[in-house]
Tab-separated table of C-alpha atoms in Angstrom:
chain	number	residue	atom	x	y	z
A	1	MET	CA	-16.763	8.157	-2.900
A	2	THR	CA	-16.016	9.674	0.060
A	3	THR	CA	-13.383	10.257	2.016
A	4	SER	CA	-12.299	11.577	5.741
A	5	VAL	CA	-11.313	15.090	5.458
A	6	ASP	CA	-8.714	15.689	8.581
A	7	ASN	CA	-9.778	17.700	11.513
A	8	ALA	CA	-7.507	19.053	13.813
A	9	GLN	CA	-9.715	19.574	16.239
A	10	THR	CA	-9.935	16.235	16.707
A	11	ALA	CA	-7.022	14.440	16.513
A	12	THR	CA	-3.251	15.325	16.986
A	13	ASP	CA	-0.173	16.311	14.450
A	14	PRO	CA	0.672	12.316	14.209
A	15	ALA	CA	4.008	13.865	13.117
A	16	ASP	CA	6.414	14.352	15.730
A	17	THR	CA	5.542	10.153	17.308
A	18	LEU	CA	6.032	9.891	13.856
A	19	GLY	CA	10.058	10.821	13.761
A	20	THR	CA	10.181	9.389	16.556
A	21	VAL	CA	9.157	5.581	16.070
A	22	ILE	CA	11.478	6.506	12.385
A	23	ASP	CA	14.817	7.596	13.957
A	24	ASP	CA	14.152	5.075	16.514
A	25	VAL	CA	12.961	2.280	15.917
A	26	ILE	CA	12.435	2.446	11.523
A	27	ARG	CA	15.375	3.392	9.780
A	28	PRO	CA	18.027	1.247	12.342
A	29	GLN	CA	15.543	-1.831	11.083
A	30	ALA	CA	15.094	-0.670	7.351
A	31	PRO	CA	18.464	-2.695	6.036
A	32	ILE	CA	18.100	-6.078	8.339
A	33	VAL	CA	14.346	-6.113	7.263
A	34	ASP	CA	15.900	-6.051	3.622
A	35	ARG	CA	18.922	-8.226	3.853
A	36	ASP	CA	16.766	-11.136	6.252
A	37	GLY	CA	13.594	-11.125	4.460
A	38	ALA	CA	12.112	-10.564	7.916
A	39	PHE	CA	8.627	-9.392	8.731
A	40	PRO	CA	9.216	-5.779	11.160
A	41	ARG	CA	7.183	-6.718	13.902
A	42	PRO	CA	9.418	-4.048	15.652
A	43	GLY	CA	8.445	-0.810	13.873
A	44	VAL	CA	5.292	-2.188	13.242
A	45	ASP	CA	5.318	-2.842	17.315
A	46	ALA	CA	6.383	1.575	17.788
A	47	LEU	CA	4.114	2.324	15.614
A	48	ALA	CA	1.057	0.852	17.120
A	49	ALA	CA	2.090	1.775	20.734
A	50	ALA	CA	2.719	5.542	19.137
A	51	GLY	CA	-1.054	5.192	17.640
A	52	LEU	CA	-0.389	5.360	14.693
A	53	LEU	CA	-1.815	1.965	13.884
A	54	GLY	CA	-5.102	3.165	15.102
A	55	LEU	CA	-4.466	7.190	12.924
A	56	ALA	CA	-7.543	7.043	10.585
A	57	SER	CA	-9.938	5.070	13.148
A	58	SER	CA	-13.213	6.621	14.123
A	59	THR	CA	-12.867	8.731	17.309
A	60	GLU	CA	-15.891	7.177	18.754
A	61	VAL	CA	-13.633	4.531	19.424
A	62	GLY	CA	-10.573	6.171	20.329
A	63	GLY	CA	-9.059	6.502	17.401
A	64	GLY	CA	-6.513	9.951	15.877
A	65	GLY	CA	-9.939	11.139	13.579
A	66	HIS	CA	-7.700	11.694	10.800
A	67	GLY	CA	-8.649	11.783	7.445
A	68	ILE	CA	-6.422	10.056	4.566
A	69	ARG	CA	-4.552	13.642	3.581
A	70	ALA	CA	-2.858	12.629	7.045
A	71	VAL	CA	-2.256	8.645	6.346
A	72	ALA	CA	-0.859	9.376	3.243
A	73	GLU	CA	2.225	11.568	4.653
A	74	VAL	CA	2.545	8.593	7.264
A	75	ILE	CA	2.873	5.860	4.980
A	76	GLU	CA	5.418	8.591	2.486
A	77	ARG	CA	7.911	9.281	5.357
A	78	LEU	CA	7.956	5.433	6.847
A	79	ALA	CA	9.043	4.256	2.484
A	80	ALA	CA	11.314	7.023	2.397
A	81	GLU	CA	12.889	5.151	4.561
A	82	CYS	CA	11.544	1.261	5.507
A	83	GLY	CA	9.313	0.079	1.765
A	84	SER	CA	8.674	-2.929	3.524
A	85	THR	CA	7.270	-1.444	7.390
A	86	ALA	CA	6.073	1.259	4.702
A	87	MET	CA	3.841	-1.714	2.589
A	88	VAL	CA	2.045	-3.224	6.045
A	89	VAL	CA	0.816	-0.221	7.174
A	90	LEU	CA	-0.459	1.424	4.071
A	91	MET	CA	-2.230	-2.269	3.912
A	92	HIS	CA	-3.598	-2.171	7.297
A	93	TYR	CA	-5.040	1.079	6.584
A	94	ALA	CA	-6.910	0.516	3.290
A	95	ALA	CA	-7.744	-2.826	5.471
A	96	THR	CA	-9.131	-1.025	8.124
A	97	ALA	CA	-11.170	1.475	6.147
A	98	VAL	CA	-13.645	-1.148	4.784
A	99	ILE	CA	-13.612	-2.554	9.043
A	100	GLU	CA	-14.692	1.384	9.875
A	101	ALA	CA	-16.865	1.260	7.115
A	102	HIS	CA	-18.928	-2.361	8.228
A	103	GLY	CA	-16.839	-4.433	11.027
A	104	PRO	CA	-17.461	-5.037	14.044
A	105	ARG	CA	-17.037	-2.205	16.973
A	106	ASP	CA	-14.436	-4.553	18.909
A	107	VAL	CA	-12.014	-4.608	16.538
A	108	ARG	CA	-12.741	-1.441	14.944
A	109	ALA	CA	-11.645	-0.277	18.918
A	110	ALA	CA	-8.977	-2.722	19.067
A	111	ILE	CA	-7.864	-1.479	15.733
A	112	ALA	CA	-7.882	2.382	17.482
A	113	ALA	CA	-5.873	0.788	19.482
A	114	GLY	CA	-2.833	0.058	18.336
A	115	ASP	CA	-3.810	-3.654	19.808
A	116	HIS	CA	-4.954	-5.021	16.146
A	117	LEU	CA	-3.537	-5.546	13.408
A	118	THR	CA	-5.351	-5.811	10.225
A	119	THR	CA	-5.127	-6.697	5.815
A	120	LEU	CA	-6.130	-7.052	2.612
A	121	ALA	CA	-6.700	-10.880	1.683
A	122	PHE	CA	-8.107	-10.107	-2.441
A	123	SER	CA	-5.221	-11.537	-5.366
A	124	GLU	CA	-5.872	-15.044	-6.420
A	125	TYR	CA	-4.233	-18.768	-7.536
A	126	GLY	CA	-7.443	-17.790	-10.104
A	127	SER	CA	-7.559	-14.986	-11.145
A	128	ARG	CA	-4.666	-13.548	-9.640
A	129	SER	CA	-4.282	-9.510	-10.455
A	130	HIS	CA	-8.057	-9.268	-11.055
A	131	PHE	CA	-9.268	-8.694	-7.372
A	132	TRP	CA	-12.834	-7.693	-9.212
A	133	SER	CA	-12.960	-11.570	-10.013
A	134	PRO	CA	-12.495	-14.411	-6.498
A	135	THR	CA	-12.687	-18.066	-7.857
A	136	GLY	CA	-12.827	-19.179	-3.786
A	137	THR	CA	-16.112	-19.524	-2.484
A	138	ALA	CA	-18.245	-19.040	0.344
A	139	ALA	CA	-21.209	-21.785	1.334
A	140	ALA	CA	-24.213	-21.740	4.568
A	141	ALA	CA	-22.895	-24.320	6.696
A	142	ASP	CA	-25.692	-23.988	8.983
A	143	ALA	CA	-28.044	-21.268	10.271
A	144	ASP	CA	-25.159	-19.160	11.979
A	145	THR	CA	-21.664	-19.968	10.336
A	146	VAL	CA	-20.331	-19.743	6.717
A	147	ARG	CA	-18.014	-21.626	5.593
A	148	LEU	CA	-14.295	-20.569	3.005
A	149	ASP	CA	-12.618	-21.929	0.656
A	150	ALA	CA	-10.217	-19.818	-1.349
A	151	ARG	CA	-6.699	-20.078	-2.098
A	152	LYS	CA	-5.047	-16.409	-2.106
A	153	SER	CA	-1.817	-15.660	-3.940
A	154	TRP	CA	-0.731	-12.605	-2.539
A	155	VAL	CA	-1.468	-11.851	1.334
A	156	THR	CA	0.129	-8.494	2.498
A	157	SER	CA	1.471	-9.173	6.529
A	158	ALA	CA	-0.029	-12.971	6.210
A	159	GLY	CA	0.521	-14.467	9.313
A	160	GLU	CA	1.125	-11.815	11.220
A	161	ALA	CA	-1.959	-9.137	10.605
A	162	ASN	CA	-4.707	-10.606	13.260
A	163	SER	CA	-8.041	-10.063	11.087
A	164	TYR	CA	-7.823	-10.178	7.200
A	165	VAL	CA	-10.953	-8.500	5.104
A	166	TRP	CA	-11.205	-11.539	2.917
A	167	SER	CA	-12.910	-11.673	-0.241
A	168	SER	CA	-15.062	-14.201	-2.308
A	169	LEU	CA	-18.161	-15.351	-4.508
A	170	PRO	CA	-21.351	-14.220	-3.059
A	171	LEU	CA	-23.048	-16.776	-0.793
A	172	THR	CA	-26.410	-16.485	-3.189
A	173	ARG	CA	-25.217	-16.846	-7.610
A	174	ASP	CA	-25.819	-13.763	-9.076
A	175	ALA	CA	-25.752	-11.904	-6.148
A	176	GLY	CA	-23.234	-9.516	-6.991
A	177	ALA	CA	-19.303	-10.217	-8.333
A	178	MET	CA	-17.951	-10.783	-4.428
A	179	THR	CA	-18.239	-10.788	-1.172
A	180	LEU	CA	-16.101	-9.424	1.796
A	181	TRP	CA	-15.303	-10.920	5.304
A	182	LEU	CA	-14.091	-9.886	8.194
A	183	VAL	CA	-11.203	-13.012	8.881
A	184	PRO	CA	-9.904	-13.587	12.188
A	185	ALA	CA	-6.174	-15.017	12.230
A	186	ASP	CA	-6.796	-18.080	13.990
A	187	SER	CA	-9.267	-19.096	12.590
A	188	ALA	CA	-9.064	-23.241	11.994
A	189	GLY	CA	-9.107	-24.409	8.469
A	190	LEU	CA	-7.133	-20.283	8.053
A	191	SER	CA	-2.805	-21.632	6.891
A	192	VAL	CA	-0.264	-19.904	5.236
A	193	THR	CA	0.851	-21.691	2.620
A	194	GLY	CA	4.350	-20.847	1.211
A	195	ASP	CA	6.818	-18.138	1.916
A	196	PHE	CA	8.434	-14.972	0.125
A	197	ASP	CA	11.302	-14.694	-0.763
A	198	GLY	CA	11.612	-11.205	-3.370
A	199	LEU	CA	12.830	-9.146	-5.163
A	200	GLY	CA	12.215	-6.163	-3.204
A	201	LEU	CA	9.761	-5.258	-0.176
A	202	ARG	CA	11.548	-8.388	1.565
A	203	GLY	CA	9.946	-8.053	5.197
A	204	ASN	CA	6.228	-7.275	4.100
A	205	GLY	CA	5.191	-10.945	4.671
A	206	SER	CA	3.398	-11.391	1.492
A	207	ARG	CA	2.820	-14.836	1.193
A	208	PRO	CA	0.438	-17.407	-0.615
A	209	MET	CA	-2.173	-18.066	2.591
A	210	THR	CA	-4.898	-21.146	2.460
A	211	ALA	CA	-8.412	-21.284	3.240
A	212	ASP	CA	-10.038	-24.974	3.892
A	213	GLY	CA	-12.838	-25.011	4.875
A	214	LEU	CA	-13.015	-22.427	7.345
A	215	HIS	CA	-15.719	-21.584	9.626
A	216	VAL	CA	-16.612	-18.260	10.414
A	217	PRO	CA	-19.397	-16.503	12.020
A	218	ALA	CA	-22.718	-15.630	9.281
A	219	ALA	CA	-22.405	-12.023	11.116
A	220	ALA	CA	-18.391	-11.794	9.533
A	221	ARG	CA	-19.809	-10.468	6.157
A	222	MET	CA	-19.214	-6.577	5.378
A	223	ALA	CA	-21.838	-5.276	4.006
A	224	ALA	CA	-24.371	-7.082	2.186
A	225	ASP	CA	-23.929	-10.621	-0.099
A	226	GLY	CA	-22.956	-9.566	-3.078
A	227	ALA	CA	-21.607	-5.967	-2.816
A	228	GLY	CA	-18.172	-6.538	-2.152
A	229	LEU	CA	-17.068	-5.228	-5.636
A	230	ASP	CA	-18.451	-2.312	-4.697
A	231	THR	CA	-17.346	-1.739	-1.328
A	232	ALA	CA	-13.897	-2.227	-2.402
A	233	LEU	CA	-13.963	-0.101	-5.414
A	234	GLY	CA	-16.071	2.820	-2.928
A	235	ALA	CA	-14.393	1.802	0.470
A	236	VAL	CA	-10.974	0.368	-0.115
A	237	LEU	CA	-10.257	1.252	-3.906
A	238	PRO	CA	-9.302	5.495	-3.077
A	239	TRP	CA	-7.232	4.192	0.415
A	240	PHE	CA	-5.394	1.041	-1.384
A	241	LEU	CA	-3.966	3.629	-4.509
A	242	VAL	CA	-4.004	6.638	-2.808
A	243	LEU	CA	-1.469	5.251	-0.413
A	244	ASN	CA	0.218	3.428	-2.760
A	245	ALA	CA	1.272	6.962	-4.751
A	246	ALA	CA	2.080	7.826	-0.892
A	247	PHE	CA	4.474	4.739	-0.786
A	248	CYS	CA	5.627	5.900	-3.921
A	249	LEU	CA	6.819	9.542	-3.397
A	250	GLY	CA	8.465	8.309	-0.178
A	251	LEU	CA	10.758	6.132	-2.681
A	252	ALA	CA	11.183	8.394	-5.014
A	253	ASP	CA	11.740	11.517	-2.568
A	254	SER	CA	13.980	9.786	-0.514
A	255	ALA	CA	16.031	8.157	-3.446
A	256	VAL	CA	16.098	11.819	-5.103
A	257	ALA	CA	18.069	13.145	-1.297
A	258	GLU	CA	21.106	10.731	-1.119
A	259	ALA	CA	21.422	11.360	-4.567
A	260	GLY	CA	21.655	14.518	-4.211
A	261	ARG	CA	24.321	14.318	-0.761
A	262	HIS	CA	26.574	11.849	-2.662
A	263	LEU	CA	26.846	14.309	-5.893
A	264	THR	CA	28.338	16.377	-2.733
A	265	ARG	CA	30.233	15.033	-1.280
A	266	THR	CA	31.742	13.007	-3.191
A	267	THR	CA	34.918	14.551	-4.744
A	268	LEU	CA	36.877	13.099	-7.400
A	269	ALA	CA	41.556	13.364	-5.909
A	270	HIS	CA	42.868	14.194	-9.343
A	271	THR	CA	40.706	17.187	-9.677
A	272	GLY	CA	39.410	18.564	-6.085
A	273	ALA	CA	35.943	18.267	-7.740
A	274	ALA	CA	32.974	17.123	-6.673
A	275	LEU	CA	30.543	14.829	-8.870
A	276	ARG	CA	27.375	18.057	-8.427
A	277	ASP	CA	30.171	20.370	-10.267
A	278	ALA	CA	29.682	18.791	-13.241
A	279	PRO	CA	26.466	20.065	-15.815
A	280	VAL	CA	25.161	16.789	-17.091
A	281	THR	CA	25.243	15.875	-13.430
A	282	ARG	CA	23.229	18.401	-11.931
A	283	ARG	CA	20.669	18.982	-15.039
A	284	ASP	CA	20.200	14.865	-14.593
A	285	LEU	CA	19.245	15.334	-10.845
A	286	ALA	CA	17.008	17.776	-11.599
A	287	ARG	CA	15.258	16.122	-13.858
A	288	LEU	CA	14.393	13.452	-11.334
A	289	MET	CA	13.955	16.433	-9.332
A	290	ILE	CA	10.678	17.588	-11.339
A	291	ARG	CA	9.681	14.013	-11.945
A	292	THR	CA	9.751	13.682	-8.134
A	293	ASP	CA	8.129	16.796	-7.195
A	294	ALA	CA	5.359	16.199	-10.181
A	295	LEU	CA	3.772	13.367	-8.768
A	296	ARG	CA	3.501	15.336	-5.154
A	297	ALA	CA	1.195	18.266	-6.835
A	298	PHE	CA	-0.472	15.309	-8.452
A	299	LEU	CA	-1.103	13.401	-5.481
A	300	GLY	CA	-1.873	16.518	-3.613
A	301	ASP	CA	-4.115	17.511	-6.072
A	302	THR	CA	-6.057	13.905	-6.312
A	303	LEU	CA	-6.591	14.337	-2.138
A	304	THR	CA	-8.101	17.813	-2.715
A	305	ALA	CA	-10.186	16.484	-5.359
A	306	LEU	CA	-11.315	13.483	-2.859
A	307	GLU	CA	-11.331	15.882	-0.149
A	308	THR	CA	-14.504	17.921	-1.672
A	309	GLY	CA	-15.707	15.529	-3.740
A	310	ARG	CA	-14.281	16.520	-7.090
A	311	ASP	CA	-15.737	15.183	-10.348
A	312	ASP	CA	-13.047	13.707	-11.042
A	313	ALA	CA	-12.105	12.659	-7.840
A	314	MET	CA	-12.318	8.860	-8.952
A	315	LEU	CA	-10.419	9.548	-11.893
A	316	ARG	CA	-7.781	11.454	-10.767
A	317	VAL	CA	-7.608	8.176	-7.862
A	318	LEU	CA	-7.547	5.696	-10.924
A	319	GLN	CA	-4.200	7.928	-12.660
A	320	VAL	CA	-1.969	8.516	-9.117
A	321	LYS	CA	-1.059	5.083	-9.221
A	322	ALA	CA	-0.272	4.727	-12.442
A	323	LEU	CA	1.211	7.671	-12.995
A	324	ALA	CA	3.276	7.260	-8.767
A	325	GLY	CA	4.727	3.978	-9.926
A	326	GLU	CA	5.903	4.976	-13.853
A	327	THR	CA	7.419	7.781	-11.651
A	328	VAL	CA	9.393	5.754	-8.643
A	329	ALA	CA	10.685	3.095	-11.153
A	330	ASP	CA	11.877	5.544	-13.000
A	331	VAL	CA	13.893	8.270	-10.511
A	332	THR	CA	14.756	5.375	-8.807
A	333	ASP	CA	16.817	4.388	-12.453
A	334	GLY	CA	17.923	7.320	-12.906
A	335	ALA	CA	19.827	7.625	-9.379
A	336	MET	CA	20.837	4.247	-9.661
A	337	GLN	CA	22.602	5.613	-12.795
A	338	LEU	CA	23.573	9.047	-11.563
A	339	CYS	CA	25.682	7.657	-8.897
A	340	GLY	CA	27.261	5.249	-10.408
A	341	GLY	CA	29.190	1.674	-8.619
A	342	SER	CA	28.129	3.330	-5.140
A	343	ALA	CA	25.083	2.805	-6.085
A	344	PHE	CA	25.229	-1.164	-6.138
A	345	ARG	CA	26.561	-1.196	-2.371
A	346	LYS	CA	24.191	-1.663	0.132
A	347	GLU	CA	25.620	1.178	2.294
A	348	LEU	CA	23.911	4.082	0.417
A	349	GLY	CA	20.705	2.333	0.441
A	350	LEU	CA	19.541	2.887	-3.280
A	351	GLU	CA	19.185	-0.440	-4.583
A	352	ARG	CA	16.965	-1.154	-2.315
A	353	ARG	CA	14.645	1.332	-3.042
A	354	PHE	CA	15.397	0.971	-6.628
A	355	ARG	CA	14.193	-3.379	-5.552
A	356	ASP	CA	11.583	-1.788	-3.508
A	357	ALA	CA	9.919	0.336	-6.130
A	358	ARG	CA	9.441	-2.421	-8.697
A	359	ALA	CA	6.451	-3.263	-7.057
A	360	ALA	CA	4.388	-0.353	-7.694
A	361	ARG	CA	3.547	-1.407	-11.253
A	362	VAL	CA	3.062	-5.296	-10.490
A	363	MET	CA	1.058	-4.402	-8.081
A	364	ALA	CA	-2.590	-5.341	-8.288
A	365	PRO	CA	-4.600	-2.776	-9.933
A	366	THR	CA	-0.993	-3.417	-12.577
A	367	THR	CA	-0.549	0.169	-14.106
A	368	ASP	CA	-2.091	-1.839	-17.397
A	369	ALA	CA	-4.965	-2.032	-15.992
A	370	LEU	CA	-5.368	1.613	-14.679
A	371	HIS	CA	-4.617	2.697	-18.191
A	372	ASP	CA	-7.538	0.592	-19.653
A	373	PHE	CA	-9.737	2.071	-16.145
A	374	VAL	CA	-8.493	5.290	-16.573
A	375	GLY	CA	-9.555	5.321	-21.094
A	376	ARG	CA	-12.744	3.873	-19.816
A	377	VAL	CA	-14.040	6.401	-17.291
A	378	ALA	CA	-12.232	8.923	-20.014
A	379	THR	CA	-14.452	7.477	-22.681
A	380	GLY	CA	-18.125	7.144	-20.848
A	381	LEU	CA	-17.287	3.576	-20.176
A	382	PRO	CA	-17.771	1.438	-16.458
A	383	LEU	CA	-14.983	0.740	-15.010
A	384	LEU	CA	-15.696	-2.958	-15.560
A	385	ASP	CA	-17.587	-5.220	-17.930
A	386	GLU	CA	-20.503	-6.030	-16.233
A	387	ALA	CA	-19.596	-9.731	-16.603
A	388	ASN	CA	-16.984	-9.066	-14.015
A	389	ARG	CA	-19.335	-7.560	-11.855
């Protein structure tokens, strides 16, 4: 498993630019995105114009040249303001990791320039959260064209992205578990087949998609036929899991901060005391802070493990999303309890963060699946049984 390391000499610090986009566009739009279930196009376009969609692209094609640590910070800060926008960008970065390794130069350059939004299309009705076991098919239509047929159950940015990193069964039986393709959004036979009206992440555009006789050039294949699972585990999974942890950290940290502000500024008229003056309240806030800071430390160690090629890097990557999913669920729940009835109103933004936080546990690989993966690695078993490879 390899992940590029940030190089301050080849790319500028995105922090200031990101702050401006957040202040001007993403924070004001967040309640609207959530209320209407609207795709956060203004925020995505602003991030693209600021060069942040190309943050992880190689400088060779005009990208920012940043590694996963800087990208994780972007996702954390976006999640603190708008979970839907953060998830759209997270999936874009995860797909970009594959395209950078195996995609065509023109698409890589378009991503680097901020002209191209991409995403992953892995989950299917037949295999659900078991992304490593696609049921969609690929078949040679002629010497230069491949036909894809599939029913994808969840595709973030469906109908909004410019391309989809698409999984299928291999062309050749027994070649491997899956093959990956780069599917342009305007491909004939590709359609969005449903709407998304979710509990949380309401604007992330995660909708079903169908490929019905979709034809792509044979050159659209990324990596060798049947090598898709190895690519997914080696290139996609580290980015996806680590960025999910950063997403959870942003939600948890912002929930703790909002709870702290509420406890500080809210007073009881009959005593004049602020809510923070109660020792039990301070204790409960401290517990939430400690849980959040522990996640931050674990995420930092995971990033270091990746950057330095430590032997436990894969284990840390698997652990960090499992830890993050449970942490953000508990912390946002605790923040809601601390702030009482006020947390149920839209003004604080806590109930939105609480709802957005529920996704982490069930987003593939789910927390339960990750616990099994961690146990397998810890006891010397392969990550997946041979039947799943």
